[in-house]
Amino acid sequence: MAGRLLGIGPGATLMATGAIGEREPLVLAELDNRTTDPTLGSTVTELLRVSLSQSPVIRLVDPARLSESLGRMQRDPTTTVDESIALEIAEREGIKAVLSGDVVPLGSGYVVSARLVAADGTVLTAHQASANDAADLMGAIATGSLEALRLYTLAAQAEISGDEDRAVDLLEEAISGDSTFAMAYRKLGIILSNNFEQRARARQALTKAYEYRDRLTGIERGYTIAQYHTDVTGEREDALAAYRTILDRYPDDFRALNNSGVLYSQLNDFGRGLDYYVRALATDSTWAPGFTNIAFAQRALGRFDDAAETLDAMDVRFPGNPLGGADARGGLEYARQDYEAAKRWWQTVRDSQSGSPFWQADAGQKLAWVAATRGRLREAGLNMREALAATEQRGLAAERLASLVGWAETQLRLTQNDALSRATLAGTPRDEALGELPLPDRPYELFVRYHVFAGDVARARQLLAEMESSGQPALGRGYERQYHRAAAWVALAEDDHERGVMEMRRGTEDAGCVTCRLASLAYAYDAGGNADSALAFWEQFAQSAWRIPFNDHVELPSAYRRIGELYEAAGNVEAAVEYYNRFVELWQDADPELQPQVQDVRRITAMAGAMPDRGISVSRISAAGLQHHTRRRAVAAEHPAGSCHASRFDESNPQQDV
């Protein structure tokens, strides 16, 4: 019926006359429901959407894009898009036609009528088809359960409205009604993956979707294969190959283009990622994250003004929809190192979303990191407590545990105060809590690293062995990298510097965070006394355009100070003073407890200026001296999923389209 409606096939009248072009975007309106089942209209609409997605010659505007169009029309984004509203959207957005229709009961079955209506209201063509019952209506598309599809449709609507927790619950309910419902598994997995939450649950859902992929349409099957390799196996090249297969048939598929850009960004190929984001936006400019993803890549390339212009264009395109823009602008200002501006933007996000535990946690942690970057641990602690409370409210045990140990490490490394360090140790989450979590959710790397920095190398070694024996490193490439990084921390603490460097290189290969890799390698070489290599990596870290708060809040002040020390040891007083001054400027308004560190650097700078031939010794790290050293030479690796960055729009990861 859909094919006949669009003139696809031997007749192809609409396309032959130019009324509808190939791959022409069309608005699918909610079918008018004339049955006693209040949800059947939206359910059959979703069924039609799935069916039409198989066509290589047409495109339907995504429901999320329609929601954003409603926002621009000053309507509630959750408004049902019936035929009249769809025609208004088509006229405003320059879309040629609308697909609409109705569902009418006929005995125990149904008659589904559909029509193609031009934006001016002219009916171009109409057809109808009958179904003897629900099973006949469903056919073999998506699921054999009408109720499961109904729940899936409600979940999609909840996701569009921003209530992702409800969407997750509805998808779980849909799956309980049809345990082979691959589309529901895939959507569930992607929502969780985009939020960096509940890794075990996300992996299980995406694995199930992959297992039942043969029940999907061709394009949905391609998405599922790509997502499985993105978030389960971690084999990004296999994921890219799946998207290339989709693009061979659907060269303007927004989702495949955008998600390819995400993968190239994760491979640190931001130029190619930007190309894919631009191509995606050219095919569909009705999705706000299409703009923020472009701005992300431009920011990573150091093109800050271009990123600002992109976000300005988004504001013009999506007036009255500040949330995504405010979050992205916070990230841009942080990259520019305008911390007050970044703070204002993320406060805007938190204040405007006071009823959302998700955004309270996300914005709260970012505000905590901004404050910590500037040495304001008291302010950071207040924000972190609010974020932790919101995470607990959402019932996310793994995320809360990871955030707690990450915060403990932050305090330990920035204070350089034995009394405060002991207090931090006393409040450390129990290591035993790791075993209470599903295996993919256990933040072993964070705990190993924490104990290394705390000077408890024996406990770090025990946790590393537990991590290995648990089987977590075999879960995929991402988990392999976490294991190698954890092994690197232990090796460095044991004075096995050669192995430490080797493991750190393996653990940071293709890591999704540029500066995390640079700082990690700088630390590894520094620990082994290789001052030249350490300085090279530390300076690359400090000069990188990639600036993100979950890494910088500890690494940036420590790097400025360490670079100053290394330049001073090399006799380059001018460069040493430059970096010492950067540290002083960054922490000039630090808490009183941290001001002695600032004064110490001021004294060193004054002495270096007075005695240009003065140098300092660069000592190698020993297990006994690790605690003191690491408080001055801080570094971090790429945080594992579910660590102290539980953000859907996390700066180190652009957003995938679901």
XYZ file of C-alpha atoms in Angstrom:
658
model
C 0.000 0.000 0.000
C 2.797 2.411 0.907
C 4.512 1.702 -2.388
C 1.366 2.335 -4.394
C 0.690 5.475 -2.390
C 4.024 6.995 -3.379
C 3.958 5.791 -6.948
C 6.858 3.411 -6.413
C 7.057 0.560 -8.863
C 5.994 0.223 -12.483
C 3.687 3.261 -12.407
C 5.906 5.618 -10.437
C 3.577 8.407 -11.487
C 4.304 10.873 -8.706
C 8.049 10.637 -9.106
C 7.813 10.553 -12.881
C 5.887 13.831 -12.873
C 8.205 15.444 -10.372
C 5.509 15.844 -7.715
C 7.746 13.906 -5.343
C 11.488 13.621 -5.814
C 13.636 10.629 -5.009
C 14.614 10.623 -1.303
C 12.190 13.494 -0.814
C 11.615 14.148 2.909
C 7.975 13.619 3.876
C 6.100 14.250 7.109
C 4.250 11.207 8.416
C 1.216 12.452 10.329
C -0.457 10.519 13.113
C -3.192 8.395 11.560
C -6.705 9.327 12.634
C -7.818 6.588 15.008
C -11.499 5.681 14.729
C -11.296 2.523 16.809
C -12.025 2.071 20.512
C -8.328 1.471 21.256
C -6.957 4.969 22.067
C -3.387 4.041 21.162
C -3.983 2.212 17.881
C -3.527 5.290 15.708
C -0.016 5.997 16.947
C 0.815 2.278 16.897
C -0.183 1.800 13.260
C 1.587 5.064 12.408
C 4.789 3.581 13.847
C 4.157 0.396 11.890
C 3.875 2.428 8.697
C 7.055 4.300 9.597
C 8.985 1.043 10.003
C 7.665 -0.255 6.693
C 8.501 2.912 4.776
C 12.026 3.044 6.228
C 12.881 0.162 3.901
C 12.381 2.299 0.820
C 15.579 3.531 -0.829
C 13.717 6.342 -2.627
C 11.884 8.203 0.156
C 12.717 9.644 3.564
C 10.430 10.330 6.497
C 11.151 13.218 8.819
C 12.077 11.719 12.198
C 9.569 12.222 15.062
C 12.246 13.967 17.143
C 12.665 16.521 14.345
C 8.892 17.052 14.272
C 8.984 17.736 18.010
C 11.628 20.410 17.468
C 9.504 21.922 14.688
C 6.601 22.143 17.134
C 8.847 24.013 19.548
C 9.645 26.570 16.858
C 5.892 26.930 16.269
C 5.459 27.787 19.978
C 3.541 24.552 20.533
C 4.061 21.877 23.142
C 6.706 19.530 21.652
C 4.572 16.565 22.754
C 1.588 17.696 20.657
C 0.200 14.938 18.432
C 1.135 15.707 14.830
C -2.170 15.131 13.064
C -2.729 15.998 9.420
C -3.462 19.709 9.962
C -0.387 20.246 12.121
C 1.731 18.144 9.758
C 0.667 20.374 6.855
C 1.609 23.455 8.876
C 5.023 21.940 9.627
C 5.498 21.040 5.952
C 4.720 24.593 4.878
C 7.040 26.164 7.479
C 9.915 23.741 6.871
C 9.704 23.669 3.080
C 8.614 20.020 2.906
C 6.580 19.088 -0.159
C 4.055 16.623 1.193
C 2.467 14.849 4.137
C 1.485 11.213 4.545
C -1.705 10.869 6.566
C -4.700 8.569 6.868
C -6.937 6.746 9.300
C -7.606 3.424 10.958
C -11.216 2.220 10.886
C -12.627 -0.917 12.562
C -14.164 -3.539 10.264
C -15.609 -6.520 12.141
C -12.732 -8.047 14.075
C -10.262 -6.409 11.736
C -9.323 -3.014 10.406
C -9.201 -0.874 7.294
C -6.154 1.360 7.026
C -6.500 4.267 4.623
C -3.593 6.487 3.644
C -3.218 9.537 1.459
C -0.405 11.731 0.212
C -1.248 15.411 0.630
C 0.743 18.310 -0.814
C 1.762 21.078 1.565
C -1.015 23.267 0.145
C -3.632 20.646 1.103
C -4.080 19.045 -2.334
C -4.587 15.268 -2.126
C -2.111 13.765 -4.573
C -3.152 10.126 -4.196
C -4.917 7.800 -1.752
C -5.090 4.057 -1.099
C -6.388 1.657 1.512
C -5.743 -1.869 2.734
C -7.590 -4.207 5.077
C -6.433 -6.529 7.844
C -8.486 -9.419 9.212
C -7.105 -8.989 12.734
C -4.168 -7.572 14.693
C -1.826 -10.330 13.565
C -2.707 -9.645 9.938
C -2.145 -5.952 10.542
C 1.286 -6.545 12.049
C 2.577 -8.935 9.416
C 6.219 -9.801 10.014
C 7.366 -6.251 10.699
C 9.075 -5.412 13.969
C 7.135 -7.579 16.377
C 4.265 -10.020 16.430
C 2.711 -8.253 19.412
C 0.508 -5.239 18.859
C 0.751 -4.439 22.580
C 4.556 -4.507 22.461
C 4.535 -2.134 19.492
C 2.100 0.127 21.349
C 4.494 0.308 24.305
C 7.422 0.921 21.957
C 5.517 3.821 20.420
C 4.775 5.301 23.843
C 8.469 4.908 24.730
C 9.478 6.789 21.589
C 7.094 9.591 22.523
C 8.476 9.708 26.077
C 12.023 9.907 24.741
C 11.107 12.800 22.455
C 9.535 14.657 25.374
C 12.787 14.271 27.335
C 11.528 11.710 29.853
C 14.130 9.070 29.094
C 13.678 7.238 32.391
C 10.033 6.600 31.455
C 11.097 5.614 27.936
C 13.447 3.008 29.404
C 10.685 1.598 31.623
C 8.244 1.362 28.690
C 10.829 -0.360 26.506
C 11.498 -2.904 29.240
C 7.741 -3.517 29.422
C 7.560 -3.926 25.641
C 10.388 -6.443 25.755
C 8.640 -8.389 28.505
C 5.708 -8.749 26.099
C 7.905 -9.841 23.198
C 11.337 -11.158 24.155
C 12.433 -11.091 20.486
C 11.535 -7.417 19.869
C 14.818 -6.313 18.320
C 13.802 -2.680 17.705
C 12.945 -2.213 21.381
C 16.243 -3.757 22.469
C 18.193 -1.469 20.150
C 16.441 1.716 21.256
C 16.870 0.755 24.914
C 20.583 0.115 24.407
C 21.177 3.399 22.617
C 19.349 5.525 25.183
C 21.496 4.023 27.932
C 24.686 4.259 25.864
C 24.127 7.910 25.004
C 23.754 8.616 28.718
C 26.913 6.647 29.651
C 24.827 4.777 32.187
C 24.112 1.207 33.211
C 26.638 -0.347 30.886
C 25.589 -3.889 31.744
C 21.979 -3.139 30.876
C 22.938 -1.353 27.660
C 25.223 -4.178 26.533
C 22.581 -6.783 27.265
C 19.971 -4.881 25.253
C 22.244 -4.301 22.257
C 23.409 -7.919 22.322
C 19.786 -9.071 22.228
C 19.033 -6.697 19.361
C 22.000 -8.144 17.480
C 20.834 -11.692 18.243
C 17.408 -10.967 16.738
C 18.632 -8.699 13.940
C 17.131 -10.921 11.237
C 13.688 -9.830 12.440
C 14.485 -6.247 11.425
C 14.140 -4.382 8.157
C 17.340 -3.984 6.180
C 18.220 -0.476 7.369
C 17.277 -1.206 11.005
C 19.430 -4.328 10.830
C 22.350 -2.210 9.653
C 21.883 0.227 12.523
C 21.774 -2.656 14.987
C 24.985 -4.239 13.702
C 26.769 -0.893 13.843
C 25.557 -0.154 17.355
C 26.538 -3.611 18.581
C 30.121 -3.054 17.465
C 30.149 0.509 18.795
C 29.033 -0.290 22.322
C 29.560 -4.025 22.850
C 32.637 -5.251 20.983
C 34.219 -1.796 20.762
C 35.362 -2.582 17.213
C 34.831 0.832 15.679
C 36.022 -0.207 12.201
C 33.338 -2.904 12.088
C 30.757 -0.329 13.121
C 31.930 2.038 10.384
C 31.725 -0.790 7.847
C 28.074 -1.367 8.809
C 27.285 2.308 8.331
C 29.084 2.318 4.974
C 26.810 -0.521 3.868
C 23.786 1.603 4.765
C 25.203 4.662 3.009
C 25.875 2.674 -0.163
C 22.105 2.273 -0.508
C 20.918 5.353 1.365
C 23.685 7.944 0.768
C 21.804 10.705 2.575
C 20.773 8.694 5.622
C 21.137 11.158 8.471
C 21.631 8.570 11.196
C 24.379 6.672 9.379
C 26.167 9.907 8.491
C 25.939 11.363 11.983
C 26.952 8.181 13.769
C 29.885 7.704 11.410
C 30.995 11.171 12.466
C 30.739 10.095 16.112
C 32.947 7.071 15.454
C 35.593 9.095 13.629
C 35.551 11.575 16.517
C 36.152 8.693 18.928
C 39.117 7.740 16.750
C 40.347 11.346 17.165
C 39.918 12.020 13.438
C 37.950 15.198 14.035
C 38.390 16.497 10.498
C 36.692 13.478 8.992
C 34.138 13.474 11.797
C 33.306 17.085 10.963
C 32.840 16.190 7.292
C 30.256 13.551 8.218
C 28.449 15.882 10.621
C 28.220 18.560 7.917
C 26.882 16.026 5.418
C 24.338 14.843 7.958
C 23.104 18.351 8.687
C 22.855 19.073 4.961
C 20.374 16.208 4.630
C 18.335 17.144 7.707
C 18.702 20.406 9.627
C 15.759 19.689 11.929
C 17.787 17.931 14.678
C 19.465 20.280 17.155
C 22.316 17.875 18.083
C 23.301 17.967 14.418
C 24.528 21.498 15.135
C 26.099 20.681 18.498
C 28.016 17.769 16.973
C 29.482 20.085 14.339
C 30.387 22.571 17.063
C 32.007 19.750 19.046
C 34.288 18.811 16.145
C 35.142 22.442 15.425
C 35.984 22.954 19.090
C 38.220 19.872 19.112
C 40.039 21.284 16.077
C 40.598 24.601 17.889
C 38.128 26.441 15.655
C 36.374 28.152 18.540
C 34.910 31.043 16.547
C 33.478 28.618 13.992
C 31.951 26.593 16.827
C 30.343 29.738 18.247
C 28.910 30.584 14.815
C 27.500 27.063 14.529
C 25.772 27.419 17.899
C 24.472 30.840 16.841
C 22.988 29.198 13.746
C 21.378 26.593 15.969
C 19.776 29.325 18.071
C 18.327 30.869 14.924
C 17.088 27.495 13.730
C 15.698 26.504 17.133
C 14.547 29.661 18.951
C 13.169 29.048 22.390
C 15.022 25.754 22.776
C 18.036 26.761 24.892
C 18.903 23.551 26.696
C 21.187 21.867 24.158
C 22.696 25.228 23.234
C 23.403 26.169 26.854
C 25.137 22.869 27.550
C 27.203 23.086 24.359
C 28.125 26.706 25.042
C 29.322 25.703 28.485
C 31.661 23.208 26.844
C 32.877 25.797 24.333
C 33.624 28.405 26.992
C 35.450 25.798 29.072
C 37.583 24.945 26.025
C 38.333 28.660 25.660
C 39.264 28.602 29.352
C 36.669 31.231 30.204
C 35.611 29.430 33.350
C 33.178 32.046 34.617
C 31.258 31.908 31.335
C 31.238 28.100 31.390
C 29.929 28.201 34.949
C 27.093 30.573 33.962
C 25.972 28.358 31.079
C 25.924 25.166 33.145
C 24.104 26.959 35.954
C 21.517 27.921 33.353
C 21.094 24.262 32.435
C 20.754 23.161 36.047
C 18.375 25.963 37.018
C 16.139 25.507 33.982
C 15.895 21.757 34.556
C 15.223 21.722 38.292
C 12.727 18.868 37.920
C 15.103 16.569 36.030
C 17.414 14.390 38.165
C 19.381 13.568 35.020
C 20.259 17.186 34.279
C 20.808 17.956 37.962
C 23.452 15.234 38.049
C 24.993 16.165 34.707
C 25.197 19.926 35.201
C 26.097 19.514 38.873
C 29.153 17.437 38.068
C 30.287 19.856 35.375
C 29.973 22.748 37.803
C 31.971 20.747 40.339
C 34.740 20.161 37.804
C 34.856 23.837 36.778
C 35.257 24.822 40.417
C 37.928 22.167 41.044
C 39.887 23.324 37.974
C 40.240 26.679 39.707
C 41.175 25.218 43.082
C 37.767 25.855 44.626
C 37.178 22.513 46.279
C 34.579 23.802 48.733
C 32.372 25.010 45.888
C 33.109 21.824 43.957
C 32.072 19.723 46.937
C 28.686 21.440 47.214
C 27.982 20.860 43.529
C 29.195 17.271 43.691
C 26.959 16.472 46.652
C 23.930 17.747 44.738
C 24.949 15.723 41.701
C 25.417 12.577 43.789
C 22.003 13.059 45.389
C 20.394 13.300 41.950
C 22.233 10.175 40.797
C 21.052 8.331 43.887
C 17.504 9.527 43.232
C 17.701 7.858 39.831
C 18.767 4.587 41.447
C 22.079 4.343 39.582
C 24.352 2.539 42.039
C 27.313 2.051 39.682
C 27.372 5.663 38.553
C 27.165 6.907 42.121
C 29.999 4.612 43.248
C 32.234 5.726 40.374
C 31.476 9.373 41.078
C 32.316 8.913 44.760
C 35.712 7.357 44.149
C 36.454 9.918 41.436
C 35.654 12.733 43.820
C 37.799 11.149 46.541
C 40.714 10.998 44.110
C 40.180 14.635 43.126
C 40.415 15.774 46.740
C 43.393 13.531 47.431
C 45.403 14.807 44.500
C 44.617 18.512 44.703
C 44.913 19.142 48.427
C 48.465 17.821 48.980
C 47.500 17.887 52.638
C 48.064 14.795 54.771
C 45.225 15.532 57.194
C 42.729 16.158 54.407
C 44.007 13.116 52.573
C 43.410 10.902 55.597
C 39.891 12.301 55.928
C 39.313 11.536 52.262
C 40.571 7.991 52.723
C 38.190 7.489 55.648
C 35.260 8.374 53.413
C 36.298 6.233 50.476
C 33.622 3.859 49.143
C 34.152 0.215 50.089
C 36.065 -1.795 47.500
C 33.704 -4.675 48.255
C 30.890 -2.652 46.684
C 32.411 -3.446 43.293
C 31.358 -7.080 43.567
C 27.754 -6.042 44.126
C 27.533 -4.517 40.655
C 27.020 -6.230 37.283
C 30.422 -6.976 35.770
C 30.341 -4.375 32.954
C 29.390 -1.658 35.462
C 32.298 -2.179 37.877
C 34.703 0.807 37.757
C 37.784 -1.279 38.543
C 40.160 1.112 36.814
C 39.031 4.043 38.949
C 39.531 2.058 42.149
C 42.952 0.768 41.098
C 44.098 4.254 40.223
C 42.701 5.718 43.434
C 44.645 3.269 45.589
C 47.823 3.959 43.600
C 47.504 7.688 44.231
C 46.638 7.002 47.867
C 49.886 5.050 48.253
C 48.237 1.652 48.848
C 49.965 -0.199 46.032
C 49.262 -3.616 47.546
C 45.513 -3.000 47.433
C 45.763 -1.618 43.904
C 47.585 -4.796 42.864
C 44.872 -6.969 44.444
C 42.130 -5.081 42.625
C 43.999 -5.404 39.326
C 44.152 -9.178 39.817
C 40.452 -9.206 40.670
C 39.702 -7.162 37.552
C 41.579 -9.682 35.401
C 40.055 -12.786 36.995
C 36.546 -11.349 36.767
C 36.704 -11.519 32.973
C 35.924 -7.825 32.516
C 38.878 -7.161 30.144
C 37.404 -9.696 27.708
C 34.132 -7.763 27.354
C 35.398 -5.665 24.453
C 38.049 -3.219 23.275
C 36.993 -0.488 25.678
C 37.371 -2.795 28.661
C 40.728 -4.038 27.358
C 41.979 -0.459 27.375
C 40.748 0.045 30.925
C 42.660 -3.047 32.052
C 45.892 -1.950 30.381
C 45.642 1.491 31.974
C 45.001 -0.029 35.394
C 48.008 -2.322 34.874
C 50.081 0.730 33.924
C 49.281 2.513 37.211
C 50.354 -0.523 39.212
C 53.528 -1.065 37.168
C 54.553 2.574 37.581
C 53.957 2.389 41.325
C 56.165 -0.727 41.466
C 59.006 1.054 39.628
C 58.508 -1.131 36.541
C 58.599 1.921 34.316
C 59.203 0.140 31.018
C 56.113 -2.014 31.512
C 54.195 1.004 32.754
C 54.862 2.922 29.544
C 54.010 -0.112 27.398
C 50.723 -0.734 29.223
C 49.806 2.944 29.128
C 50.361 3.070 25.388
C 48.146 0.011 24.904
C 45.530 1.480 27.212
C 45.343 4.845 25.495
C 45.448 3.660 21.873
C 42.332 4.980 20.112
C 41.027 6.291 23.435
C 38.166 8.708 22.928
C 39.801 11.541 24.895
C 42.808 13.298 23.383
C 44.134 15.043 26.468
C 43.516 11.996 28.655
C 45.945 10.063 26.456
C 48.528 12.856 26.434
C 48.469 13.277 30.207
C 48.623 9.523 30.797
C 51.706 9.101 28.609
C 53.302 12.197 30.119
C 52.870 10.705 33.556
C 54.269 7.322 32.480
C 57.434 8.846 31.010
C 57.774 11.244 33.926
C 57.597 8.375 36.389
C 60.510 6.692 34.635
C 62.668 9.807 34.738
C 62.440 10.415 30.970
C 62.206 14.184 31.274
C 62.357 14.984 27.539
C 59.449 12.716 26.591
C 57.488 13.719 29.688
C 57.874 17.413 28.860
C 56.846 16.826 25.235
C 53.625 15.072 26.245
C 52.841 17.466 29.097
C 53.223 20.446 26.794
C 51.056 18.852 24.099
C 48.459 18.321 26.802
C 48.630 21.930 27.991
C 48.466 23.363 24.460
C 45.713 21.097 23.133
C 42.454 22.669 21.971
C 40.678 19.680 23.508
C 39.730 20.966 26.946
C 37.137 19.026 28.932
C 36.333 19.425 32.622
C 36.218 15.768 33.689
C 39.920 15.560 32.813
C 41.195 19.106 33.253
C 39.879 19.648 36.757
C 42.897 17.766 38.147
C 45.289 17.576 35.217
C 45.517 21.190 34.062
C 46.766 22.832 37.269
C 49.107 19.909 37.896
C 50.421 20.028 34.325
C 51.180 23.768 34.469
C 53.152 23.255 37.641
C 55.000 20.171 36.391
C 55.934 21.769 33.055
C 57.371 24.693 34.984
C 59.486 22.284 37.042
C 60.743 20.425 33.970
C 61.649 23.622 32.114
C 63.401 24.950 35.208
C 65.399 21.718 35.492
C 66.401 22.103 31.840
C 67.590 25.661 32.464
C 64.834 27.332 30.417
C 63.787 29.857 33.038
C 61.618 31.952 30.694
C 59.440 28.964 29.766
C 59.372 27.796 33.387
C 58.119 31.168 34.587
C 55.448 31.200 31.861
C 53.924 27.932 33.054
C 54.340 28.745 36.746
C 52.398 31.944 36.075
C 49.669 29.994 34.317
C 49.282 27.903 37.447
C 49.153 30.987 39.660
C 46.572 32.648 37.423
C 44.409 29.518 37.348
C 44.437 29.133 41.129
C 44.618 32.789 42.167
C 41.190 32.503 43.806
C 41.659 28.964 45.136
C 40.431 27.959 48.576
C 42.529 29.122 51.559
C 43.625 25.519 52.132
C 45.184 25.471 48.657
C 46.725 28.940 48.735
C 50.021 27.676 50.255
C 50.609 25.821 46.974
C 50.066 29.059 45.058
C 52.431 30.935 47.339
C 55.009 28.157 46.961
C 54.953 28.529 43.180
C 55.150 32.306 43.479
C 58.333 31.913 45.557
C 59.808 29.437 43.077
C 59.044 31.840 40.221
C 60.718 34.708 42.034
C 63.795 32.616 42.779
C 63.964 31.320 39.195
C 63.867 34.874 37.916
C 66.594 35.946 40.306
C 68.889 32.994 39.549
C 68.574 32.057 35.842
C 71.148 29.272 36.111
C 69.258 27.552 38.946
C 67.836 24.115 38.270
C 65.893 21.537 40.253
C 66.385 17.836 40.333
C 63.889 15.515 38.652
C 63.602 12.425 40.794
C 62.419 9.045 39.638
C 59.318 7.622 41.251
C 59.650 4.839 43.743
C 56.876 2.905 45.387
C 57.719 4.605 48.683
C 57.691 8.078 47.198
C 54.676 7.656 44.931
C 52.115 9.295 47.171
C 54.011 12.562 47.518
C 54.976 12.585 43.861
C 51.506 11.975 42.518
C 50.128 14.825 44.521
C 52.371 17.086 42.497
C 52.411 15.278 39.165
C 48.788 14.436 38.515
C 47.411 12.597 35.516
C 44.299 10.732 34.430
C 43.349 8.169 31.847
C 40.210 8.091 29.763
C 37.389 7.574 32.219
C 35.555 4.296 31.722
C 31.904 4.368 30.866
C 29.859 4.995 33.948
C 32.623 6.829 35.789
C 32.333 10.343 37.142
C 30.971 11.660 33.848
C 27.411 10.438 33.491
C 26.457 12.878 30.771
C 24.368 12.394 27.683
C 25.929 15.414 26.005
C 29.426 14.736 27.528
C 32.031 16.934 25.870
C 34.254 14.027 24.942
C 31.462 12.283 23.084
C 29.108 13.834 20.551
C 25.570 12.505 20.488
C 24.531 9.497 18.443
C 21.176 9.572 16.709
C 18.913 6.777 17.942
